[in-house]
Amino acid sequence: MKSLKFLITSLIIGIMAIVLTISPACAPAEPEAIEEPAVEEPVIEETEVIEEPEPPEEAIVEEQEAAEPEDETFFEGEPELLWVFEHEDLDFKLNCLAASPDGETLVAGSYLTTYTHLLYDGALIDVNASHNHSVDDIGFSPDGSILGIGVTLGGVSLIDVEDGEETIQLHGGYDNRLSFSPDGKHVATGNRNGLLWIWDVEDGEQVTELEAPEIDYVLSVDYHPSGNLLAGFIWTDPGTVYIWDLQTEEMVQEIELEILAGSTKTPFKFSPDGNLMAGYMRDDWEDKVRIWEVEGQEEVAILPFDNRINEIDFSPDGSMLAVGSLYLETTIWDVETGTLLYTLDQTIEEMTDGTRALAFTPDGGHLAIVRNDGPLEMWRLPGAEPFTEPEIDITQPPPLPSDVLFDTGSAELKAGSDEVLEEFASDLYSALPEAQITFIGHTDSRGDAASNLQLSLGRATAVMEWFTEWAAENGVDGWELDVDGKGDTELKVDDVDSEGNFREEAGRLNRRVEIEID
């Protein structure tokens, strides 16, 4: 559209043309009328205010072409696979993922168990095997202090991240999904009856109940970033997304996705800035992901696929959309243009070797993937800054893993342990040339208490003797060394699940030699 000044000028010239009955030299050709709007073009390009009156179509094309180099946020290249972790004791596959807001850890959920890994290198640092059924959904509160766990037969519970203790059990139920409000004060959950509940995070009291028109499983829940809208994907025929206005508690939109609800996990998401929404849908048996505006419903992009989609996730800045499928390689798209940016180099040998779950990390430069055949993978996107290696407080060092130092049931240091202990001893001496150091042995819960106590003390003694010899060889005379053994009395994590089965990966975290420094 022409600017207001342009239109007024055109009108005046038109009137003069009639009065003077001169030849129709149209206003658009008048030099003054063209030059004046042209002066404003740099201002329009800088502010990028899309509500301003639009210039002629040719000007729009020129302006977009000129702006592209400045707005380019994507990098050429291919995503890089950083690490892979294969769990050894999975009864069932991993179902869901969530990265902590501080960008340090990644939590994966499976049957009876959640696993916590370091984002940096995938190291397993915590196992919670106390859940009473399959972990279907997990999510962090915005400040990262609370972890929500949705369990098939156990409802939704809230876990204090710092101490790992359950703070509130919100409810029981089936196939529970959850979403924290943007301010972290509430959490929304859904169950098999087509109901969405909103709970107060502080005291666990229910504050709102929303009911879908049809009673069926709630398969995903998503808060709008404003906190004023809540979307629930319901297993109806066809699968349908219902959106409620939380101020009026009225349903304001119904979106039929025309998909087989049971074959997808998270087919709908609001963008982080709240302007857009994305949904996986089928149209005339063609699979696609649609991106459209929340206000006005104007379509932004259509992403085509040749098979079913399992999960979608916006990058934290909303510029990219990751799409996972059991049947296809994971792809990452430019939200604004709908163009394909990256395809993960995943080997798809069997029909369902693709992705079960995915999650962007808070930096937006990495994507965590759960493969359908089991492995957990971390990918770095082109141009992303590497993860920062976690800093270690040498006065409170992490425990030495017994499995690295000792064979099963043995208190004799095995071949290869020298290298591990050498590096640790050197770092410790550089920071603390004088210290009282106590080595404390721990075992897992298997075996009798007396044997475990003896084994833990023997392992601690073996480590202390190695340090004593190293100190003598390196002229260290400011250390006082001691030992202690705790057996299985101070487990780091419960290594027996709710069905009474020993969990090897949890047991590995319990078998350790801790270093206490005074």
Short mmCIF file of C-alpha atoms in Angstrom, two decimals:
data_model
loop_
_atom_site.label_atom_id
_atom_site.label_comp_id
_atom_site.label_asym_id
_atom_site.label_seq_id
_atom_site.Cartn_x
_atom_site.Cartn_y
_atom_site.Cartn_z
CA MET A 1 0.00 0.00 0.00
CA LYS A 2 1.07 3.59 -0.59
CA SER A 3 1.85 5.76 2.36
CA LEU A 4 -0.75 8.32 3.50
CA LYS A 5 1.37 11.22 2.26
CA PHE A 6 1.70 9.49 -1.09
CA LEU A 7 -2.08 9.08 -1.39
CA ILE A 8 -2.78 12.69 -0.44
CA THR A 9 -0.25 13.91 -2.99
CA SER A 10 -1.82 11.69 -5.63
CA LEU A 11 -5.30 13.04 -4.84
CA ILE A 12 -4.16 16.67 -5.12
CA ILE A 13 -2.44 16.06 -8.43
CA GLY A 14 -5.50 14.22 -9.72
CA ILE A 15 -7.74 17.17 -8.87
CA MET A 16 -5.35 19.58 -10.56
CA ALA A 17 -5.36 17.35 -13.62
CA ILE A 18 -9.14 17.60 -13.85
CA VAL A 19 -9.26 21.33 -13.29
CA LEU A 20 -6.54 22.16 -15.79
CA THR A 21 -7.59 19.38 -18.20
CA ILE A 22 -4.01 18.55 -18.87
CA SER A 23 -2.86 15.14 -20.13
CA PRO A 24 -3.01 12.37 -17.48
CA ALA A 25 0.53 12.49 -16.15
CA CYS A 26 -0.38 10.23 -13.21
CA ALA A 27 0.65 11.02 -9.67
CA PRO A 28 2.72 7.83 -9.25
CA ALA A 29 5.09 9.20 -11.91
CA GLU A 30 5.49 12.51 -10.08
CA PRO A 31 9.11 12.69 -8.90
CA GLU A 32 8.32 14.27 -5.54
CA ALA A 33 5.79 11.55 -4.70
CA ILE A 34 8.27 8.73 -5.33
CA GLU A 35 11.34 10.21 -3.74
CA GLU A 36 9.77 11.07 -0.41
CA PRO A 37 8.67 7.53 0.58
CA ALA A 38 12.06 6.26 -0.60
CA VAL A 39 13.72 8.30 2.16
CA GLU A 40 11.74 6.30 4.74
CA GLU A 41 12.87 2.87 3.46
CA PRO A 42 15.96 2.56 5.70
CA VAL A 43 13.83 3.27 8.76
CA ILE A 44 11.33 0.60 7.79
CA GLU A 45 14.11 -1.91 7.18
CA GLU A 46 15.79 -1.21 10.56
CA THR A 47 12.70 -1.47 12.72
CA GLU A 48 11.06 -4.24 10.68
CA VAL A 49 7.61 -3.19 11.95
CA ILE A 50 5.38 -5.49 9.97
CA GLU A 51 2.23 -3.57 10.85
CA GLU A 52 3.37 -0.50 8.89
CA PRO A 53 1.67 0.13 5.52
CA GLU A 54 3.31 -2.00 2.86
CA PRO A 55 5.18 -0.55 -0.12
CA PRO A 56 4.47 -1.83 -3.63
CA GLU A 57 5.22 -5.50 -4.22
CA GLU A 58 8.46 -4.74 -6.06
CA ALA A 59 9.72 -2.75 -3.07
CA ILE A 60 8.91 -5.62 -0.71
CA VAL A 61 10.98 -8.02 -2.79
CA GLU A 62 13.92 -5.60 -2.91
CA GLU A 63 13.71 -4.93 0.82
CA GLN A 64 13.65 -8.66 1.71
CA GLU A 65 16.61 -9.35 -0.56
CA ALA A 66 18.58 -6.54 1.04
CA ALA A 67 17.71 -7.70 4.57
CA GLU A 68 18.59 -11.38 4.11
CA PRO A 69 22.33 -11.09 4.83
CA GLU A 70 21.64 -9.12 8.04
CA ASP A 71 18.97 -11.55 9.29
CA GLU A 72 20.93 -14.74 8.51
CA THR A 73 21.16 -16.78 11.72
CA PHE A 74 21.82 -20.23 10.29
CA PHE A 75 25.13 -21.80 9.36
CA GLU A 76 26.19 -24.05 6.54
CA GLY A 77 27.40 -27.52 7.36
CA GLU A 78 26.05 -30.73 8.84
CA PRO A 79 25.02 -31.53 12.44
CA GLU A 80 27.71 -33.34 14.41
CA LEU A 81 27.04 -36.34 16.64
CA LEU A 82 28.75 -35.50 19.97
CA TRP A 83 28.03 -38.56 22.06
CA VAL A 84 25.89 -41.68 22.31
CA PHE A 85 24.75 -43.40 25.51
CA GLU A 86 23.26 -46.89 25.38
CA HIS A 87 21.47 -47.95 28.55
CA GLU A 88 22.09 -51.53 29.55
CA ASP A 89 19.16 -52.23 31.85
CA LEU A 90 16.15 -50.93 29.91
CA ASP A 91 13.08 -53.14 30.23
CA PHE A 92 11.37 -50.86 27.74
CA LYS A 93 12.60 -48.08 25.49
CA LEU A 94 13.16 -44.49 26.55
CA ASN A 95 9.96 -42.49 26.12
CA CYS A 96 10.67 -38.83 26.76
CA LEU A 97 13.35 -36.17 27.24
CA ALA A 98 13.80 -32.84 29.01
CA ALA A 99 16.88 -30.61 29.27
CA SER A 100 17.36 -28.61 32.46
CA PRO A 101 17.01 -24.82 32.07
CA ASP A 102 20.56 -24.29 33.36
CA GLY A 103 21.91 -26.22 30.38
CA GLU A 104 23.75 -28.79 32.48
CA THR A 105 21.67 -31.99 32.52
CA LEU A 106 19.33 -34.09 30.42
CA VAL A 107 16.64 -36.35 31.89
CA ALA A 108 15.23 -39.34 30.01
CA GLY A 109 12.22 -41.39 31.09
CA SER A 110 11.55 -45.11 30.64
CA TYR A 111 9.68 -47.92 32.36
CA LEU A 112 9.95 -47.45 36.15
CA THR A 113 13.01 -45.24 35.73
CA THR A 114 14.34 -41.77 34.95
CA TYR A 115 18.01 -41.27 34.04
CA THR A 116 19.93 -38.00 34.43
CA HIS A 117 22.91 -37.34 32.14
CA LEU A 118 25.40 -34.52 31.80
CA LEU A 119 24.79 -32.56 28.61
CA TYR A 120 28.54 -32.09 28.24
CA ASP A 121 29.50 -35.74 27.65
CA GLY A 122 26.43 -37.86 28.38
CA ALA A 123 27.80 -39.24 31.65
CA LEU A 124 25.09 -40.86 33.79
CA ILE A 125 24.95 -39.05 37.13
CA ASP A 126 21.61 -40.10 38.63
CA VAL A 127 19.02 -42.87 38.37
CA ASN A 128 15.55 -42.86 39.91
CA ALA A 129 14.01 -46.33 39.69
CA SER A 130 11.17 -45.70 42.15
CA HIS A 131 8.40 -44.95 39.63
CA ASN A 132 5.58 -47.48 39.59
CA HIS A 133 5.07 -47.67 35.84
CA SER A 134 6.17 -46.20 32.52
CA VAL A 135 7.38 -42.58 32.62
CA ASP A 136 5.39 -40.98 29.80
CA ASP A 137 6.23 -37.30 30.22
CA ILE A 138 8.78 -35.15 32.03
CA GLY A 139 9.32 -31.42 32.26
CA PHE A 140 11.25 -28.83 34.26
CA SER A 141 9.76 -25.77 35.88
CA PRO A 142 11.04 -22.56 34.24
CA ASP A 143 13.60 -21.95 37.00
CA GLY A 144 14.74 -25.59 36.93
CA SER A 145 14.03 -26.21 40.62
CA ILE A 146 11.24 -28.75 40.06
CA LEU A 147 11.01 -31.78 37.79
CA GLY A 148 7.54 -32.98 36.85
CA ILE A 149 7.14 -36.72 36.22
CA GLY A 150 4.07 -38.15 34.46
CA VAL A 151 3.63 -41.91 35.01
CA THR A 152 1.11 -44.15 33.27
CA LEU A 153 -0.42 -45.64 36.42
CA GLY A 154 1.00 -43.15 38.90
CA GLY A 155 -0.28 -39.76 37.83
CA VAL A 156 1.98 -36.73 38.07
CA SER A 157 4.47 -36.03 40.83
CA LEU A 158 6.78 -33.07 41.45
CA ILE A 159 10.42 -33.71 42.38
CA ASP A 160 12.74 -31.24 44.10
CA VAL A 161 15.74 -31.18 41.76
CA GLU A 162 18.26 -30.20 44.44
CA ASP A 163 17.66 -33.11 46.80
CA GLY A 164 15.84 -35.52 44.46
CA GLU A 165 12.93 -35.93 46.86
CA GLU A 166 9.30 -36.01 45.79
CA THR A 167 7.55 -32.91 47.10
CA ILE A 168 3.98 -33.37 45.86
CA GLN A 169 1.95 -36.21 44.32
CA LEU A 170 -0.70 -34.34 42.35
CA HIS A 171 -2.94 -37.22 41.35
CA GLY A 172 -3.11 -40.78 40.01
CA GLY A 173 -4.38 -41.76 36.59
CA TYR A 174 -3.34 -42.98 33.17
CA ASP A 175 -1.13 -41.61 30.38
CA ASN A 176 -0.48 -38.39 32.18
CA ARG A 177 1.10 -35.42 30.43
CA LEU A 178 2.20 -32.14 31.96
CA SER A 179 3.23 -28.56 31.21
CA PHE A 180 4.45 -25.85 33.60
CA SER A 181 3.03 -22.35 33.33
CA PRO A 182 5.51 -19.70 32.12
CA ASP A 183 5.72 -18.14 35.59
CA GLY A 184 6.28 -21.54 37.21
CA LYS A 185 3.42 -21.11 39.68
CA HIS A 186 1.15 -23.73 38.11
CA VAL A 187 1.39 -27.02 36.29
CA ALA A 188 -1.24 -28.40 33.92
CA THR A 189 -1.83 -32.13 33.64
CA GLY A 190 -4.11 -34.34 31.58
CA ASN A 191 -5.50 -37.84 31.92
CA ARG A 192 -7.60 -40.45 30.13
CA ASN A 193 -10.97 -38.76 30.73
CA GLY A 194 -10.42 -35.79 28.45
CA LEU A 195 -9.81 -33.55 31.46
CA LEU A 196 -7.08 -30.99 31.94
CA TRP A 197 -6.29 -29.96 35.48
CA ILE A 198 -4.28 -26.95 36.66
CA TRP A 199 -2.50 -27.23 40.01
CA ASP A 200 -0.77 -24.83 42.35
CA VAL A 201 2.89 -25.90 42.39
CA GLU A 202 3.53 -24.65 45.93
CA ASP A 203 0.79 -26.55 47.76
CA GLY A 204 -0.46 -29.05 45.16
CA GLU A 205 -4.04 -27.77 45.27
CA GLN A 206 -6.15 -28.03 42.13
CA VAL A 207 -7.26 -24.61 40.91
CA THR A 208 -8.94 -25.32 37.56
CA GLU A 209 -10.56 -28.18 35.67
CA LEU A 210 -11.08 -28.00 31.90
CA GLU A 211 -13.19 -30.56 30.06
CA ALA A 212 -12.84 -31.47 26.40
CA PRO A 213 -16.01 -32.03 24.34
CA GLU A 214 -15.09 -35.70 23.94
CA ILE A 215 -13.82 -38.03 26.66
CA ASP A 216 -10.54 -39.69 25.70
CA TYR A 217 -6.83 -39.79 26.48
CA VAL A 218 -4.93 -36.51 26.77
CA LEU A 219 -1.67 -37.19 24.93
CA SER A 220 0.06 -33.81 25.26
CA VAL A 221 -0.39 -30.51 27.10
CA ASP A 222 1.19 -27.17 26.20
CA TYR A 223 1.00 -23.76 27.89
CA HIS A 224 1.05 -20.68 25.68
CA PRO A 225 4.01 -18.43 26.66
CA SER A 226 1.57 -15.72 27.77
CA GLY A 227 0.10 -18.09 30.33
CA ASN A 228 -3.39 -17.20 29.08
CA LEU A 229 -3.96 -20.18 26.76
CA LEU A 230 -3.65 -23.92 27.28
CA ALA A 231 -3.66 -26.53 24.52
CA GLY A 232 -4.46 -30.20 24.96
CA PHE A 233 -4.10 -32.89 22.29
CA ILE A 234 -6.89 -35.44 22.76
CA TRP A 235 -7.03 -38.96 21.34
CA THR A 236 -10.29 -38.51 19.50
CA ASP A 237 -11.12 -39.70 15.99
CA PRO A 238 -9.51 -37.78 14.42
CA GLY A 239 -6.89 -36.55 16.90
CA THR A 240 -7.89 -33.05 17.96
CA VAL A 241 -6.18 -30.11 19.68
CA TYR A 242 -8.42 -28.06 21.97
CA ILE A 243 -7.31 -24.62 23.16
CA TRP A 244 -8.77 -22.94 26.25
CA ASP A 245 -8.70 -19.31 27.36
CA LEU A 246 -7.60 -19.63 30.99
CA GLN A 247 -9.05 -16.28 32.01
CA THR A 248 -12.58 -17.30 30.99
CA GLU A 249 -11.96 -21.09 31.21
CA GLU A 250 -13.74 -21.42 27.87
CA MET A 251 -12.57 -23.44 24.89
CA VAL A 252 -11.74 -20.97 22.12
CA GLN A 253 -10.38 -23.17 19.34
CA GLU A 254 -10.64 -26.71 18.03
CA ILE A 255 -8.05 -28.01 15.54
CA GLU A 256 -8.57 -31.38 13.87
CA LEU A 257 -5.21 -32.86 12.93
CA GLU A 258 -6.64 -35.87 11.08
CA ILE A 259 -3.89 -38.12 12.43
CA LEU A 260 -3.75 -41.48 14.19
CA ALA A 261 -3.37 -40.16 17.70
CA GLY A 262 -1.84 -43.32 19.13
CA SER A 263 1.10 -43.17 16.71
CA THR A 264 2.36 -39.74 17.79
CA LYS A 265 3.59 -38.21 21.06
CA THR A 266 3.76 -34.42 20.72
CA PRO A 267 2.12 -33.23 17.51
CA PHE A 268 1.37 -29.64 18.59
CA LYS A 269 3.43 -26.82 20.10
CA PHE A 270 3.23 -23.07 20.67
CA SER A 271 6.37 -21.17 19.62
CA PRO A 272 8.45 -19.70 22.49
CA ASP A 273 7.47 -16.13 21.58
CA GLY A 274 3.79 -17.08 21.46
CA ASN A 275 3.22 -15.75 17.94
CA LEU A 276 3.06 -19.09 16.13
CA MET A 277 1.88 -22.63 16.59
CA ALA A 278 2.94 -25.79 14.80
CA GLY A 279 0.94 -28.97 14.32
CA TYR A 280 1.47 -32.31 12.62
CA MET A 281 -1.54 -33.19 10.47
CA ARG A 282 -2.66 -35.32 7.57
CA ASP A 283 -4.45 -33.91 4.55
CA ASP A 284 -5.69 -36.35 1.88
CA TRP A 285 -3.30 -38.95 3.33
CA GLU A 286 -0.34 -36.59 2.96
CA ASP A 287 1.73 -35.97 6.09
CA LYS A 288 2.79 -32.41 6.83
CA VAL A 289 3.60 -30.00 9.63
CA ARG A 290 1.72 -26.74 9.47
CA ILE A 291 3.03 -23.52 11.02
CA TRP A 292 0.53 -20.73 11.43
CA GLU A 293 -0.14 -17.60 13.45
CA VAL A 294 -1.94 -17.75 16.78
CA GLU A 295 -3.57 -14.39 16.07
CA GLY A 296 -5.41 -14.33 12.77
CA GLN A 297 -4.58 -17.97 11.93
CA GLU A 298 -2.60 -16.96 8.85
CA GLU A 299 -0.49 -19.80 7.48
CA VAL A 300 3.28 -19.23 7.65
CA ALA A 301 4.71 -22.47 6.25
CA ILE A 302 3.91 -26.06 5.32
CA LEU A 303 6.60 -28.72 5.87
CA PRO A 304 6.03 -31.85 3.72
CA PHE A 305 6.83 -35.42 4.85
CA ASP A 306 6.36 -38.86 3.36
CA ASN A 307 5.62 -40.68 6.61
CA ARG A 308 4.18 -40.21 10.09
CA ILE A 309 5.62 -37.75 12.62
CA ASN A 310 6.20 -38.57 16.28
CA GLU A 311 7.29 -35.32 17.93
CA ILE A 312 8.03 -31.67 17.16
CA ASP A 313 9.93 -29.06 19.17
CA PHE A 314 10.70 -25.37 18.64
CA SER A 315 14.20 -24.09 19.33
CA PRO A 316 14.33 -21.74 22.36
CA ASP A 317 14.47 -18.65 20.13
CA GLY A 318 11.64 -19.94 17.91
CA SER A 319 13.68 -19.75 14.71
CA MET A 320 13.85 -23.51 14.12
CA LEU A 321 11.51 -26.49 14.36
CA ALA A 322 12.85 -30.02 14.90
CA VAL A 323 10.69 -32.86 13.60
CA GLY A 324 11.16 -36.47 14.69
CA SER A 325 9.67 -39.59 13.17
CA LEU A 326 10.02 -43.31 13.86
CA TYR A 327 10.35 -43.84 10.12
CA LEU A 328 12.52 -40.92 8.93
CA GLU A 329 15.72 -39.10 9.78
CA THR A 330 15.23 -36.18 12.15
CA THR A 331 14.98 -32.86 10.33
CA ILE A 332 15.36 -29.21 11.41
CA TRP A 333 13.53 -26.44 9.58
CA ASP A 334 13.62 -22.65 9.27
CA VAL A 335 10.31 -21.57 10.80
CA GLU A 336 10.05 -18.28 8.93
CA THR A 337 10.62 -19.65 5.43
CA GLY A 338 9.65 -23.31 5.85
CA THR A 339 12.93 -24.43 4.29
CA LEU A 340 14.87 -27.50 5.38
CA LEU A 341 18.05 -26.53 7.22
CA TYR A 342 19.56 -29.78 8.49
CA THR A 343 19.00 -33.52 8.37
CA LEU A 344 20.64 -35.68 11.04
CA ASP A 345 22.87 -38.41 9.65
CA GLN A 346 20.94 -41.26 11.24
CA THR A 347 21.12 -44.78 9.86
CA ILE A 348 17.59 -46.02 9.15
CA GLU A 349 17.98 -49.73 8.42
CA GLU A 350 14.67 -50.96 9.76
CA MET A 351 11.32 -49.27 9.17
CA THR A 352 11.15 -47.88 12.72
CA ASP A 353 14.79 -46.97 13.42
CA GLY A 354 13.98 -43.28 13.70
CA THR A 355 13.34 -40.96 16.64
CA ARG A 356 11.01 -41.60 19.60
CA ALA A 357 11.64 -38.31 21.41
CA LEU A 358 13.68 -35.14 20.98
CA ALA A 359 14.45 -31.93 22.83
CA PHE A 360 16.44 -28.79 22.12
CA THR A 361 18.96 -27.74 24.73
CA PRO A 362 18.57 -24.25 26.28
CA ASP A 363 21.33 -22.81 24.09
CA GLY A 364 19.36 -23.80 20.97
CA GLY A 365 22.51 -25.15 19.35
CA HIS A 366 22.12 -28.80 20.31
CA LEU A 367 19.41 -31.40 19.88
CA ALA A 368 18.99 -34.48 22.08
CA ILE A 369 17.50 -37.54 20.42
CA VAL A 370 16.08 -40.83 21.69
CA ARG A 371 16.38 -43.42 18.95
CA ASN A 372 13.62 -46.00 18.70
CA ASP A 373 16.18 -48.80 18.90
CA GLY A 374 17.45 -47.54 22.25
CA PRO A 375 20.43 -45.12 22.15
CA LEU A 376 20.38 -41.59 23.52
CA GLU A 377 22.21 -39.17 21.22
CA MET A 378 23.39 -35.56 21.41
CA TRP A 379 23.86 -33.55 18.21
CA ARG A 380 25.54 -30.16 17.76
CA LEU A 381 24.13 -27.94 15.03
CA PRO A 382 26.41 -25.97 12.71
CA GLY A 383 27.69 -22.76 14.31
CA ALA A 384 26.77 -23.79 17.87
CA GLU A 385 29.18 -23.05 20.70
CA PRO A 386 30.55 -26.21 22.38
CA PHE A 387 29.19 -27.19 25.76
CA THR A 388 31.19 -25.82 28.67
CA GLU A 389 32.91 -28.56 30.65
CA PRO A 390 31.49 -28.64 34.20
CA GLU A 391 33.84 -27.16 36.76
CA ILE A 392 34.95 -29.44 39.58
CA ASP A 393 35.42 -28.11 43.10
CA ILE A 394 38.56 -29.99 44.09
CA THR A 395 37.65 -29.59 47.77
CA GLN A 396 34.47 -31.58 47.05
CA PRO A 397 35.56 -33.90 44.23
CA PRO A 398 33.25 -36.39 42.56
CA PRO A 399 33.61 -39.98 43.73
CA LEU A 400 35.97 -42.39 42.01
CA PRO A 401 33.88 -45.06 40.24
CA SER A 402 34.74 -48.50 41.61
CA ASP A 403 33.97 -50.20 38.29
CA VAL A 404 36.85 -48.24 36.72
CA LEU A 405 39.29 -49.19 39.49
CA PHE A 406 38.22 -52.70 40.53
CA ASP A 407 36.85 -55.91 39.09
CA THR A 408 33.54 -57.20 40.45
CA GLY A 409 33.90 -58.35 44.05
CA SER A 410 37.61 -57.43 44.17
CA ALA A 411 39.54 -54.90 46.27
CA GLU A 412 42.67 -55.10 44.11
CA LEU A 413 43.32 -52.21 41.74
CA LYS A 414 43.10 -53.42 38.16
CA ALA A 415 45.27 -52.57 35.19
CA GLY A 416 44.58 -49.11 33.84
CA SER A 417 43.62 -47.59 37.19
CA ASP A 418 47.01 -45.87 37.55
CA GLU A 419 46.18 -43.38 34.81
CA VAL A 420 42.89 -42.38 36.46
CA LEU A 421 44.43 -42.00 39.91
CA GLU A 422 47.52 -40.19 38.59
CA GLU A 423 45.47 -37.42 37.01
CA PHE A 424 43.32 -37.00 40.11
CA ALA A 425 46.28 -36.98 42.51
CA SER A 426 48.12 -34.37 40.44
CA ASP A 427 45.09 -32.06 40.33
CA LEU A 428 44.49 -32.54 44.04
CA TYR A 429 48.06 -31.72 45.00
CA SER A 430 48.13 -28.61 42.79
CA ALA A 431 45.09 -27.24 44.61
CA LEU A 432 45.68 -28.63 48.11
CA PRO A 433 49.32 -29.37 48.98
CA GLU A 434 48.22 -29.69 52.60
CA ALA A 435 45.03 -31.53 53.50
CA GLN A 436 43.52 -34.30 55.54
CA ILE A 437 42.05 -36.78 53.06
CA THR A 438 39.76 -39.67 53.89
CA PHE A 439 38.89 -42.35 51.31
CA ILE A 440 35.42 -43.83 51.92
CA GLY A 441 34.35 -47.02 50.16
CA HIS A 442 30.73 -47.82 49.18
CA THR A 443 29.06 -50.83 47.55
CA ASP A 444 25.70 -51.47 45.89
CA SER A 445 22.86 -53.17 47.76
CA ARG A 446 23.58 -56.72 46.64
CA GLY A 447 25.20 -59.18 49.03
CA ASP A 448 25.13 -59.34 52.82
CA ALA A 449 25.96 -56.34 54.96
CA ALA A 450 29.15 -57.79 56.48
CA SER A 451 30.68 -58.71 53.11
CA ASN A 452 29.78 -55.31 51.64
CA LEU A 453 31.38 -53.51 54.58
CA GLN A 454 34.59 -55.52 54.22
CA LEU A 455 34.70 -54.95 50.44
CA SER A 456 34.13 -51.20 50.75
CA LEU A 457 36.88 -50.86 53.36
CA GLY A 458 39.28 -52.95 51.29
CA ARG A 459 38.74 -50.80 48.22
CA ALA A 460 39.19 -47.57 50.17
CA THR A 461 42.42 -48.97 51.63
CA ALA A 462 43.74 -49.91 48.19
CA VAL A 463 43.19 -46.34 46.96
CA MET A 464 44.77 -44.84 50.08
CA GLU A 465 47.86 -47.04 49.69
CA TRP A 466 48.23 -45.94 46.08
CA PHE A 467 48.06 -42.27 47.17
CA THR A 468 50.57 -42.90 49.95
CA GLU A 469 53.06 -44.32 47.43
CA TRP A 470 52.39 -41.51 44.95
CA ALA A 471 52.91 -38.86 47.64
CA ALA A 472 56.26 -40.37 48.63
CA GLU A 473 57.44 -40.49 45.01
CA ASN A 474 56.43 -36.88 44.37
CA GLY A 475 57.69 -35.29 47.57
CA VAL A 476 54.26 -34.62 49.04
CA ASP A 477 54.50 -34.32 52.81
CA GLY A 478 51.43 -32.21 53.61
CA TRP A 479 48.79 -34.92 53.27
CA GLU A 480 47.27 -36.95 56.08
CA LEU A 481 45.49 -39.99 54.64
CA ASP A 482 42.80 -42.15 56.24
CA VAL A 483 40.16 -44.69 55.21
CA ASP A 484 36.57 -45.63 56.03
CA GLY A 485 34.05 -48.13 54.69
CA LYS A 486 30.27 -47.77 54.54
CA GLY A 487 29.25 -50.93 52.69
CA ASP A 488 25.70 -50.52 51.39
CA THR A 489 24.52 -48.25 54.21
CA GLU A 490 24.78 -44.98 52.24
CA LEU A 491 23.48 -45.67 48.74
CA LYS A 492 23.70 -42.73 46.36
CA VAL A 493 20.54 -43.93 44.58
CA ASP A 494 18.06 -46.75 45.11
CA ASP A 495 19.32 -49.59 42.94
CA VAL A 496 16.24 -51.78 43.30
CA ASP A 497 13.15 -50.70 41.37
CA SER A 498 9.54 -50.70 42.53
CA GLU A 499 9.12 -54.29 41.29
CA GLY A 500 12.11 -55.53 43.32
CA ASN A 501 14.57 -55.86 40.42
CA PHE A 502 18.22 -54.83 40.83
CA ARG A 503 19.11 -52.05 38.38
CA GLU A 504 22.70 -52.39 37.21
CA GLU A 505 23.18 -48.78 36.12
CA ALA A 506 21.95 -47.52 39.48
CA GLY A 507 24.20 -50.02 41.22
CA ARG A 508 27.17 -48.68 39.25
CA LEU A 509 26.59 -45.23 40.75
CA ASN A 510 26.56 -46.77 44.24
CA ARG A 511 29.86 -48.65 43.79
CA ARG A 512 32.29 -45.84 44.45
CA VAL A 513 35.13 -44.47 46.57
CA GLU A 514 34.37 -41.01 47.87
CA ILE A 515 37.06 -38.52 48.85
CA GLU A 516 36.41 -36.39 51.91
CA ILE A 517 38.79 -33.44 52.30
CA ASP A 518 39.27 -31.35 55.41
#
